[in-house]
XYZ file of C-alpha atoms in Angstrom:
611
model
C 0.000 0.000 0.000
C 1.209 3.487 -0.754
C 2.308 5.537 2.207
C 0.748 8.876 2.972
C -2.845 9.892 3.394
C -5.299 9.748 0.537
C -5.826 13.101 -1.165
C -9.409 13.944 -2.092
C -8.133 16.148 -4.907
C -6.349 13.358 -6.795
C -9.235 12.253 -9.005
C -10.392 15.813 -9.854
C -6.794 16.651 -10.763
C -6.576 13.604 -13.038
C -9.880 14.472 -14.682
C -8.638 18.001 -15.350
C -5.400 16.633 -16.814
C -7.334 14.240 -19.057
C -9.666 17.018 -20.224
C -6.667 19.171 -21.110
C -4.997 16.203 -22.833
C -8.067 15.614 -25.003
C -8.252 19.317 -25.881
C -4.568 19.392 -26.844
C -4.988 16.363 -29.062
C -8.098 17.704 -30.796
C -6.716 21.177 -31.520
C -5.931 21.594 -35.258
C -6.195 17.809 -35.588
C -6.974 17.873 -39.303
C -4.267 20.345 -40.273
C -1.460 17.904 -41.120
C -1.510 16.171 -44.520
C -2.207 12.448 -44.217
C 0.820 10.237 -43.691
C 1.433 7.377 -46.124
C 0.007 4.863 -43.632
C -2.967 7.074 -42.828
C -3.738 7.425 -46.522
C -3.567 3.679 -47.118
C -5.774 2.720 -44.167
C -8.152 5.609 -44.827
C -8.574 4.398 -48.415
C -9.203 0.857 -47.158
C -11.946 2.140 -44.861
C -13.607 4.059 -47.686
C -13.584 0.985 -49.916
C -14.988 -1.125 -47.084
C -17.784 1.396 -46.637
C -18.507 1.369 -50.369
C -18.459 -2.404 -50.913
C -19.277 -3.939 -47.537
C -16.343 -6.302 -48.107
C -13.524 -6.661 -45.613
C -11.214 -9.300 -44.249
C -8.344 -9.010 -41.814
C -4.879 -8.335 -43.230
C -1.931 -8.288 -40.777
C -0.080 -5.643 -42.823
C -2.725 -3.088 -41.792
C -2.619 -4.336 -38.162
C -5.733 -4.825 -36.068
C -9.273 -4.215 -37.346
C -10.315 -1.767 -34.607
C -9.802 1.409 -36.631
C -11.314 -0.118 -39.765
C -14.674 -0.747 -38.135
C -14.771 2.199 -35.740
C -13.684 4.762 -38.322
C -16.208 3.381 -40.798
C -18.854 4.516 -38.309
C -17.072 7.815 -37.676
C -16.931 8.561 -41.407
C -20.632 7.783 -41.715
C -21.357 10.333 -38.985
C -18.782 13.062 -39.657
C -17.617 12.442 -43.205
C -14.180 11.203 -44.324
C -11.816 14.001 -43.296
C -8.309 14.134 -41.875
C -9.839 15.308 -38.597
C -12.341 12.447 -38.488
C -9.753 9.761 -39.283
C -7.662 10.789 -36.236
C -10.525 11.572 -33.869
C -10.787 8.181 -32.159
C -7.047 7.887 -31.571
C -6.945 11.429 -30.199
C -9.848 10.769 -27.853
C -8.463 7.480 -26.555
C -4.970 8.947 -26.202
C -6.374 11.878 -24.274
C -7.988 9.490 -21.782
C -4.719 7.603 -21.206
C -3.830 9.696 -18.085
C -6.913 8.341 -16.304
C -5.265 4.900 -16.173
C -3.054 6.228 -13.376
C -6.102 6.253 -11.070
C -6.277 2.452 -11.231
C -2.917 2.195 -9.426
C -3.858 4.534 -6.578
C -3.519 1.832 -3.917
C 0.161 1.443 -4.778
C 1.133 5.073 -5.427
C 0.977 8.246 -3.384
C -1.553 10.884 -4.481
C 1.099 13.186 -5.963
C 2.623 10.232 -7.794
C -0.739 9.357 -9.327
C -1.176 12.923 -10.556
C 2.408 13.020 -11.831
C 1.945 9.812 -13.828
C -1.196 11.248 -15.387
C 0.561 14.494 -16.271
C 3.473 12.684 -17.926
C 1.144 10.474 -19.969
C -0.788 13.564 -21.028
C 2.169 15.716 -22.047
C 4.972 13.480 -23.333
C 5.695 14.809 -26.861
C 5.894 11.412 -28.558
C 2.619 10.313 -26.963
C 0.983 13.583 -28.017
C 2.288 13.303 -31.581
C 1.074 9.744 -32.116
C -2.242 10.491 -30.397
C -2.804 12.895 -33.299
C -2.025 10.201 -35.877
C -4.241 7.418 -37.221
C -2.031 4.590 -35.986
C -2.725 1.806 -33.539
C 0.222 2.265 -31.170
C -1.428 4.692 -28.756
C -4.619 2.627 -28.889
C -2.964 -0.650 -27.915
C -0.891 1.068 -25.226
C -3.968 2.696 -23.699
C -6.205 -0.364 -23.777
C -3.519 -2.659 -22.370
C -2.551 -0.228 -19.601
C -6.210 -0.011 -18.584
C -6.430 -3.825 -18.719
C -3.476 -4.155 -16.366
C -4.900 -1.480 -14.094
C -8.209 -3.332 -13.914
C -6.358 -6.523 -12.994
C -4.535 -4.655 -10.231
C -7.844 -3.314 -8.911
C -9.221 -6.855 -8.987
C -6.326 -8.058 -6.833
C -6.890 -5.223 -4.347
C -10.685 -5.281 -4.084
C -11.694 -8.772 -5.202
C -14.604 -7.238 -7.118
C -15.379 -9.236 -10.227
C -16.454 -6.183 -12.201
C -12.763 -5.430 -12.645
C -12.280 -8.882 -14.157
C -14.825 -8.105 -16.864
C -13.337 -4.657 -17.412
C -9.876 -6.215 -17.806
C -11.254 -8.728 -20.321
C -12.947 -5.975 -22.321
C -9.896 -3.696 -22.341
C -7.483 -6.479 -23.240
C -9.841 -7.677 -25.960
C -9.908 -4.192 -27.443
C -6.130 -4.055 -27.141
C -5.790 -7.217 -29.212
C -8.064 -5.727 -31.889
C -5.736 -2.769 -32.390
C -2.295 -4.236 -32.938
C -0.670 -7.631 -32.751
C 2.036 -6.519 -30.314
C -0.588 -6.592 -27.555
C 0.820 -10.057 -26.929
C 4.173 -8.418 -26.124
C 2.486 -6.514 -23.313
C 1.362 -9.786 -21.752
C 4.845 -11.280 -22.154
C 6.390 -8.206 -20.511
C 3.945 -8.433 -17.607
C 4.795 -12.093 -17.075
C 8.508 -11.368 -17.270
C 8.300 -8.463 -14.838
C 6.180 -10.590 -12.509
C 8.774 -13.356 -12.571
C 11.521 -10.887 -11.651
C 9.436 -9.490 -8.809
C 8.676 -12.980 -7.519
C 12.336 -13.914 -7.643
C 13.250 -10.739 -5.758
C 10.614 -11.395 -3.107
C 11.661 -15.018 -2.560
C 15.422 -14.748 -2.712
C 16.342 -11.691 -0.672
C 19.688 -12.089 1.120
C 18.435 -10.019 4.073
C 15.223 -12.036 4.528
C 14.464 -13.048 8.118
C 13.568 -16.608 7.097
C 15.145 -18.995 4.572
C 13.344 -19.218 1.253
C 12.523 -22.920 1.680
C 10.867 -22.288 5.023
C 8.899 -19.401 3.573
C 7.696 -21.521 0.656
C 6.698 -24.388 2.962
C 4.708 -21.980 5.112
C 2.956 -20.406 2.129
C 2.139 -23.834 0.700
C 0.681 -25.012 3.998
C -1.477 -21.900 4.315
C -2.748 -22.303 0.742
C -3.544 -25.984 1.378
C -5.529 -25.143 4.490
C -7.509 -22.504 2.631
C -8.356 -24.841 -0.229
C -9.723 -27.411 2.203
C -12.296 -25.002 3.628
C -15.808 -25.033 2.164
C -15.865 -21.246 1.915
C -12.649 -21.223 -0.108
C -14.011 -23.848 -2.498
C -17.219 -21.878 -2.893
C -15.314 -18.686 -3.646
C -13.020 -20.520 -6.054
C -16.004 -21.897 -7.928
C -17.576 -18.459 -8.076
C -14.402 -16.897 -9.456
C -14.005 -19.751 -11.938
C -17.466 -19.017 -13.281
C -16.694 -15.325 -13.596
C -13.372 -16.145 -15.256
C -15.185 -18.304 -17.797
C -17.636 -15.500 -18.572
C -14.821 -12.944 -18.797
C -12.991 -15.211 -21.238
C -16.163 -15.430 -23.303
C -16.330 -11.624 -23.317
C -12.711 -11.443 -24.507
C -13.421 -13.914 -27.313
C -16.634 -12.108 -28.268
C -14.714 -8.856 -28.721
C -12.237 -10.622 -31.001
C -15.016 -12.193 -33.061
C -16.909 -8.920 -33.501
C -13.829 -7.177 -34.869
C -11.936 -9.963 -36.674
C -14.853 -11.717 -38.369
C -14.915 -11.010 -42.127
C -17.571 -8.838 -43.731
C -18.885 -10.406 -46.915
C -21.703 -8.079 -48.036
C -24.346 -10.678 -47.243
C -22.710 -13.764 -48.743
C -20.556 -16.581 -47.407
C -19.233 -16.646 -43.852
C -19.710 -13.041 -42.817
C -20.384 -11.408 -39.471
C -23.319 -9.410 -40.809
C -25.132 -12.643 -41.708
C -25.400 -13.766 -38.073
C -28.585 -11.754 -37.571
C -30.428 -13.853 -40.159
C -28.298 -17.026 -39.972
C -27.298 -17.589 -36.306
C -26.258 -21.102 -37.245
C -23.176 -19.568 -38.872
C -21.810 -18.526 -35.466
C -19.383 -21.480 -35.090
C -17.958 -20.935 -38.583
C -17.708 -17.161 -38.117
C -16.035 -17.625 -34.733
C -13.569 -20.143 -36.122
C -12.648 -17.849 -39.023
C -12.280 -14.802 -36.754
C -10.053 -16.577 -34.238
C -8.031 -18.187 -37.020
C -7.390 -14.787 -38.602
C -6.555 -13.321 -35.205
C -3.996 -15.998 -34.475
C -2.480 -15.791 -37.956
C -1.932 -12.072 -37.360
C -0.109 -12.763 -34.096
C 2.049 -15.375 -35.799
C 2.746 -13.099 -38.767
C 3.804 -10.202 -36.543
C 5.963 -12.421 -34.361
C 7.598 -14.035 -37.379
C 8.805 -10.801 -38.920
C 12.537 -10.276 -38.954
C 14.916 -8.249 -40.976
C 18.012 -9.368 -42.789
C 20.262 -7.924 -40.076
C 21.571 -10.060 -37.254
C 20.568 -9.391 -33.654
C 23.825 -7.544 -33.036
C 23.418 -5.422 -36.167
C 19.839 -4.528 -35.287
C 20.718 -3.601 -31.719
C 23.705 -1.501 -32.723
C 21.633 0.260 -35.395
C 18.229 0.835 -33.795
C 19.002 0.969 -30.067
C 21.284 4.047 -30.174
C 18.754 5.817 -32.387
C 15.941 4.975 -29.985
C 18.010 6.304 -27.092
C 18.757 9.487 -29.015
C 15.079 9.972 -29.828
C 14.158 9.512 -26.155
C 16.654 12.155 -25.107
C 15.503 14.576 -27.802
C 11.747 14.027 -27.806
C 10.948 12.534 -24.389
C 13.548 13.992 -22.030
C 11.172 14.401 -19.084
C 10.003 10.791 -18.847
C 13.456 9.438 -19.751
C 15.390 11.286 -17.037
C 12.679 10.966 -14.400
C 12.220 7.238 -15.099
C 15.895 6.566 -14.424
C 15.760 8.652 -11.245
C 12.530 7.036 -10.089
C 13.787 3.506 -10.718
C 17.086 4.054 -8.913
C 15.410 5.881 -6.053
C 12.785 3.188 -5.551
C 15.280 0.349 -5.839
C 18.102 1.653 -3.678
C 16.706 4.371 -1.405
C 13.158 3.269 -0.534
C 12.680 1.382 2.742
C 10.928 -1.353 0.774
C 10.745 -1.086 -3.029
C 7.171 -1.236 -4.256
C 6.512 -4.108 -6.672
C 4.247 -1.977 -8.887
C 6.983 0.616 -9.440
C 9.743 -1.905 -10.048
C 7.488 -4.007 -12.278
C 6.763 -1.059 -14.553
C 10.452 -0.154 -14.569
C 11.424 -3.681 -15.641
C 8.697 -3.616 -18.298
C 9.820 -0.293 -19.751
C 13.532 -1.033 -19.663
C 13.215 -4.403 -21.398
C 10.879 -2.915 -24.019
C 13.599 -0.587 -25.294
C 15.955 -3.260 -26.674
C 12.960 -5.523 -27.297
C 11.359 -3.189 -29.820
C 14.757 -2.439 -31.340
C 14.877 -6.136 -32.197
C 11.223 -6.478 -33.206
C 10.886 -3.497 -35.571
C 11.188 -4.166 -39.301
C 11.651 -0.423 -39.942
C 12.930 2.305 -37.656
C 10.220 4.667 -36.432
C 9.622 6.547 -33.207
C 6.091 5.204 -32.839
C 7.705 2.124 -31.249
C 8.744 4.347 -28.341
C 5.089 4.703 -27.354
C 5.386 1.180 -25.936
C 8.471 2.181 -23.943
C 7.233 5.509 -22.597
C 3.902 4.247 -21.247
C 5.428 1.819 -18.696
C 8.278 4.213 -17.866
C 5.703 6.841 -16.895
C 5.161 5.039 -13.554
C 8.745 5.268 -12.204
C 9.005 8.712 -13.807
C 5.857 9.758 -11.952
C 7.390 8.511 -8.698
C 10.392 10.791 -9.219
C 8.249 13.763 -10.216
C 5.950 13.124 -7.264
C 8.935 13.209 -4.908
C 10.071 16.524 -6.400
C 6.600 18.010 -6.009
C 6.220 16.673 -2.469
C 9.609 18.063 -1.487
C 8.718 21.456 -2.912
C 5.295 21.543 -1.244
C 6.717 20.494 2.126
C 9.361 23.204 1.855
C 6.747 25.797 0.925
C 4.630 24.829 3.941
C 7.650 25.115 6.216
C 8.470 28.531 4.804
C 4.914 29.742 5.360
C 5.041 28.453 8.925
C 8.391 30.150 9.492
C 10.112 26.886 10.434
C 11.907 26.019 7.242
C 15.021 28.090 7.201
C 17.551 28.164 4.394
C 17.224 24.466 3.539
C 13.486 24.798 2.891
C 14.084 27.799 0.657
C 16.623 25.885 -1.405
C 14.324 22.847 -1.696
C 11.391 24.986 -2.800
C 13.492 26.880 -5.346
C 14.949 23.671 -6.796
C 11.525 22.052 -7.067
C 10.124 25.086 -8.869
C 13.147 25.211 -11.186
C 12.818 21.531 -12.099
C 9.075 21.802 -12.758
C 9.521 24.938 -14.870
C 12.314 23.259 -16.846
C 10.223 20.144 -17.460
C 7.159 22.151 -18.419
C 8.975 24.520 -20.769
C 10.937 21.758 -22.510
C 7.800 19.655 -22.941
C 5.776 22.540 -24.355
C 8.620 23.414 -26.732
C 8.962 19.872 -28.083
C 5.191 19.338 -28.373
C 4.840 22.630 -30.204
C 7.661 21.787 -32.586
C 6.304 18.332 -33.447
C 2.586 17.783 -32.934
C 1.547 21.378 -33.623
C 3.875 22.294 -36.469
C 2.613 20.537 -39.603
C 5.493 22.017 -41.613
C 7.949 20.131 -39.412
C 9.300 17.384 -41.655
C 11.878 14.682 -41.337
C 15.441 15.889 -41.780
C 17.306 12.771 -40.674
C 16.752 9.179 -39.676
C 16.157 9.914 -36.002
C 13.408 12.490 -36.413
C 10.052 11.952 -34.707
C 8.373 12.557 -38.088
C 8.585 9.341 -40.095
C 9.945 9.531 -43.653
C 6.600 8.715 -45.312
C 5.062 11.944 -44.040
C 4.393 14.262 -47.026
C 5.565 17.827 -46.932
C 2.897 20.170 -45.596
C 3.122 22.269 -48.768
C 0.987 19.521 -50.306
C -2.062 20.770 -48.371
C -2.999 23.722 -50.622
C -2.685 21.738 -53.892
C -4.742 18.947 -52.325
C -7.546 21.382 -51.582
C -7.466 22.505 -55.209
C -7.235 18.909 -56.459
C -10.289 17.752 -54.516
C -12.243 20.812 -55.599
C -11.363 20.220 -59.257
C -12.286 16.542 -59.035
C -15.625 17.364 -57.422
C -16.280 20.171 -59.927
C -15.532 18.107 -63.030
C -16.266 14.572 -61.847
C -12.739 13.466 -62.749
C -10.942 11.441 -63.872
C -7.433 11.905 -62.501
C -4.620 10.527 -64.669
C -1.501 8.992 -63.115
C 1.467 8.966 -65.488
C 4.683 6.968 -65.599
C 5.871 5.761 -62.204
C 2.382 6.348 -60.770
C 0.599 4.232 -63.412
C -0.654 0.708 -62.783
C -1.872 -1.969 -65.175
C -5.357 -2.439 -63.734
C -7.127 0.340 -61.834
C -9.891 -2.043 -60.775
C -7.320 -3.921 -58.687
C -7.683 -1.111 -56.152
C -11.435 -1.533 -55.793
C -10.922 -4.113 -53.063
C -7.659 -3.776 -51.113
C -5.008 -4.968 -50.950
C -3.789 -3.716 -54.296
C -1.530 -6.382 -55.746
C 0.027 -7.758 -58.884
C -1.637 -10.574 -60.820
C 0.315 -13.656 -61.764
C -0.269 -16.703 -63.906
C 1.569 -19.958 -64.167
C 3.909 -20.149 -67.166
C 6.058 -22.903 -68.557
C 9.071 -21.701 -66.582
C 7.204 -20.670 -63.458
C 4.997 -17.760 -62.346
C 4.608 -14.917 -64.850
C 3.439 -11.460 -63.852
C 0.531 -10.372 -66.032
C -0.398 -7.212 -64.108
C 1.981 -4.830 -62.353
C 0.044 -2.728 -59.869
C 2.753 -2.000 -57.322
C 3.003 1.662 -58.307
C -0.339 2.281 -56.594
C 1.465 2.549 -53.256
C 3.723 5.275 -54.635
C 0.619 7.446 -55.057
C -0.097 7.571 -51.343
C -1.617 9.483 -49.692
C -3.437 10.699 -52.837
C -5.821 7.691 -53.127
C -7.396 8.680 -49.793
C -8.162 12.186 -51.047
C -9.180 11.082 -54.547
C -11.476 8.314 -53.307
C -13.377 10.570 -50.945
C -13.954 13.041 -53.789
C -15.634 10.283 -55.806
C -13.327 10.626 -58.825
C -12.126 7.684 -60.905
C -8.382 7.176 -61.442
C -6.800 6.311 -64.790
C -3.275 5.258 -65.730
C -1.010 6.255 -68.598
C 2.253 4.362 -68.867
C 3.549 6.261 -71.892
C 2.913 9.280 -74.095
C 0.541 7.421 -76.418
C -1.768 6.372 -73.580
C -1.583 9.863 -72.108
C -2.561 11.560 -75.376
C -5.644 9.356 -75.594
C -6.683 10.293 -72.059
C -5.941 14.011 -72.541
C -8.423 14.067 -75.406
C -11.117 13.523 -72.755
C -9.923 16.581 -70.778
C -9.232 14.865 -67.444
C -9.541 16.890 -64.264
C -5.925 16.348 -63.249
C -2.668 14.713 -64.284
C -0.074 13.535 -61.749
C 3.516 12.923 -62.828
C 6.973 12.840 -61.268
C 8.780 16.139 -61.681
C 11.751 14.591 -63.477
C 9.429 13.343 -66.260
C 7.265 16.446 -66.658
C 9.187 17.379 -69.782
C 7.694 14.361 -71.571
C 4.230 15.877 -71.501
C 2.723 17.735 -74.450
C 1.705 21.367 -74.211
C -0.662 21.488 -71.237
C -2.640 24.570 -72.197
C -5.638 25.026 -69.962
C -3.959 23.370 -66.982
C -2.319 24.853 -63.900
C 0.932 23.266 -62.770
C 2.012 22.877 -59.139
C 5.141 21.066 -57.918
C 5.057 19.433 -54.491
C 6.986 16.901 -52.406
C 5.037 13.686 -51.925
C 7.451 12.486 -49.263
C 9.582 14.174 -46.701
C 12.097 14.887 -48.081
C 12.284 14.360 -51.852
C 10.025 12.788 -54.460
C 8.955 15.945 -56.227
C 5.666 15.474 -58.026
C 3.801 17.731 -60.449
C 0.029 18.228 -60.397
C -1.696 19.548 -63.518
C -5.191 20.787 -62.676
C -7.788 22.021 -65.131
C -7.585 25.787 -64.967
C -11.281 26.427 -65.546
C -12.215 24.242 -62.579
C -9.548 25.809 -60.372
C -10.852 29.262 -61.262
C -14.415 28.249 -60.457
C -13.282 26.885 -57.110
C -11.081 29.823 -56.179
C -13.435 32.615 -57.293
C -16.833 31.922 -58.879
C -16.722 35.436 -60.373
C -13.747 34.360 -62.431
C -11.294 36.886 -61.006
C -8.522 34.512 -60.054
C -4.754 34.549 -60.431
C -2.600 31.466 -59.790
C -0.779 32.019 -56.526
C 1.544 29.166 -55.620
C 1.114 27.556 -59.031
C 3.605 27.713 -61.861
C 0.802 27.869 -64.480
C 0.252 26.474 -67.937
C 2.717 25.775 -70.709
C 4.250 22.490 -71.735
C 5.009 21.323 -68.254
C 8.264 23.229 -67.804
C 8.576 25.959 -65.170
C-alpha cells in the first residue's frame, strides 16, 4: 500500500489533466496532410464502406480502426480530422489509467503519472495520428490497471473490465501479446526478488513451505471452495467476453454472402464458422507479426536501432526518460521497501527498449510509445517526490520553520518543474503542432513517409477540381498501374499466372502505393483514377480533358503542351520525391473565385510542363 494519506483532490486533478490532454490532441487535428500509412488505411476504410467487403490483413494491423472509423466517417464524413478523432480521444484518456494504481502510489505520484502520460511529446504526436500504437498502449494499460484493482478489491467487475480492455487491445495491434509477455517477465523478476532476498528473516525454503501449507488449508475449507467456484465461473464468462470482442472485430464482412459477421442476424447457425474464421485470422496475425525479422543479425539490429531509440528519447521525451531513471534508482536503492508496482513497470519499460529495437522491421519513433507508457510510472514517482519536497518546503516557509534548507528545496523544485514544463511545451509545439515540421534525418520523430505540408494547398485545389468536373485523374509513368480495378478491393496487388518456366506477372500494380496518400483524397472526392504508362496512352486520355494529371517532376518534360492546366510542384514524401500536379484551370478558377477573377498564386501555371 502506498504511504501517505489519501488526497481527495487526486481524481479531480486527473480528470482536469485528461480534459486538457483531449483538448490538446483535438486542436488543429486535421491540419497535417495524411501520412502514407494514414492514406492507405483511410482508403481501405472508404472501400470497405462502399463495398461492404472486408477481411483481416496483418499488414494493416488490427481491425479496430477499420470498423470504428467506418462509423465515424458515416457520422462526420471522411476528413483528416475524423480519421484521427478516435485515436486522439483514446490517447487523451490515457492519463486516467493512473487512477487504477492509486492503492500502490501516493496521491502526488498518481497525478504526476497522469501528467506525464498527457504531455509526453511522442505520446501527443502519435495520439494525433491514425495509428494503432497509442490505442494498444492505452487499452492494455487499462487492462493491467483493472487486474490490479481486482487483486486489491476482489470485485469481479474489474475482471470483466480487464477482459474488455485487453480484448480491445488485441483488436488494435498484434504486439498486444508483447504486453502480456512483458507483464509475465516483470512478474517473474518481482517474484524472484521477493523469494530470494539475502536479508530475509527466514530462509526461502521455510517461507515456501509456510505459504504452501497456508494455501492448502484454505483450499480445504468449504468457503474457499465456494469462492473458487464463483471466481471460476466469472473467469469463464470474462474469457467469453474477450473472445466475443475478437469475433466482432476480426470476423470477415462479406456483403451478405458466405461466412460473414453481418449474416449472423439472419443465420445464427453460422456462429461457429464465423467464430472459427475470426479466431483463425486473429492468431495468424499474431504469428505473422511475431515471425517478422529483418536481414540484419541481432547484433546489427541492436547496434543500429538501439542508439537511435536512445537518441530519440533524449531529444523528444527527455522528461520521462530522465525521471524514469531517477525514479527507478530511487525506488530500488533508497526506498525502505521497493514497491513491486513501481519496479514491475520499470522492468517492463527497460526491457521494451531493446525488445522493440529487435522487433521493428523499420525504424520509427512510434515504437517508443510502448516504452514511454510503462516508464511513466517510475518517472511519476520521481516527479511526485520533487513536487512533495517542494510543497513540504513551501509549507515550512509559510510556517516560518523552514530556514535556508526549505528555501533551497522549494526553489529547486520550482526550477525543475519549470524546466520540465517549458521543454515539454517546446517539443510538443515543434512536433505535434507544427505541420510544416518534416523529417530531416533518420532519427526524427516525423517518419519519412510523411508528405511535406506544402501539399495541403494543392490537395484542396485537387479535390475541388475533381468534385467540380467529376474526374478522372490521370496517373502517369511511375504512378501508373496496369489495372485500376485492382484497387477496388484492397489490398492492391500484382496478378500472376503460371507459365512454362514458373509464375509470370501479367499485371503490375505496385506503383499504386507510390501514389499515397493521394488515393485517400481522390477516393473521398468520388473521382475515378486512370493510368497512362507512356505518351501514347496519355494523349488518348488528354483528349477527354481529365480533371488532373499527376507525374513525377523529373518526367514532366515528356508531356505535351498542357494549355488550360495549372501546374504545381510538391513533395510527396519528406524529403524528396517531387511530383507535379496539372489541374484544369477552368475548374480551379471556379473553385477559387466563382466570379472568375482569379490569379494562380503558388502555381507555376500552364505551358508544356516546364517551369
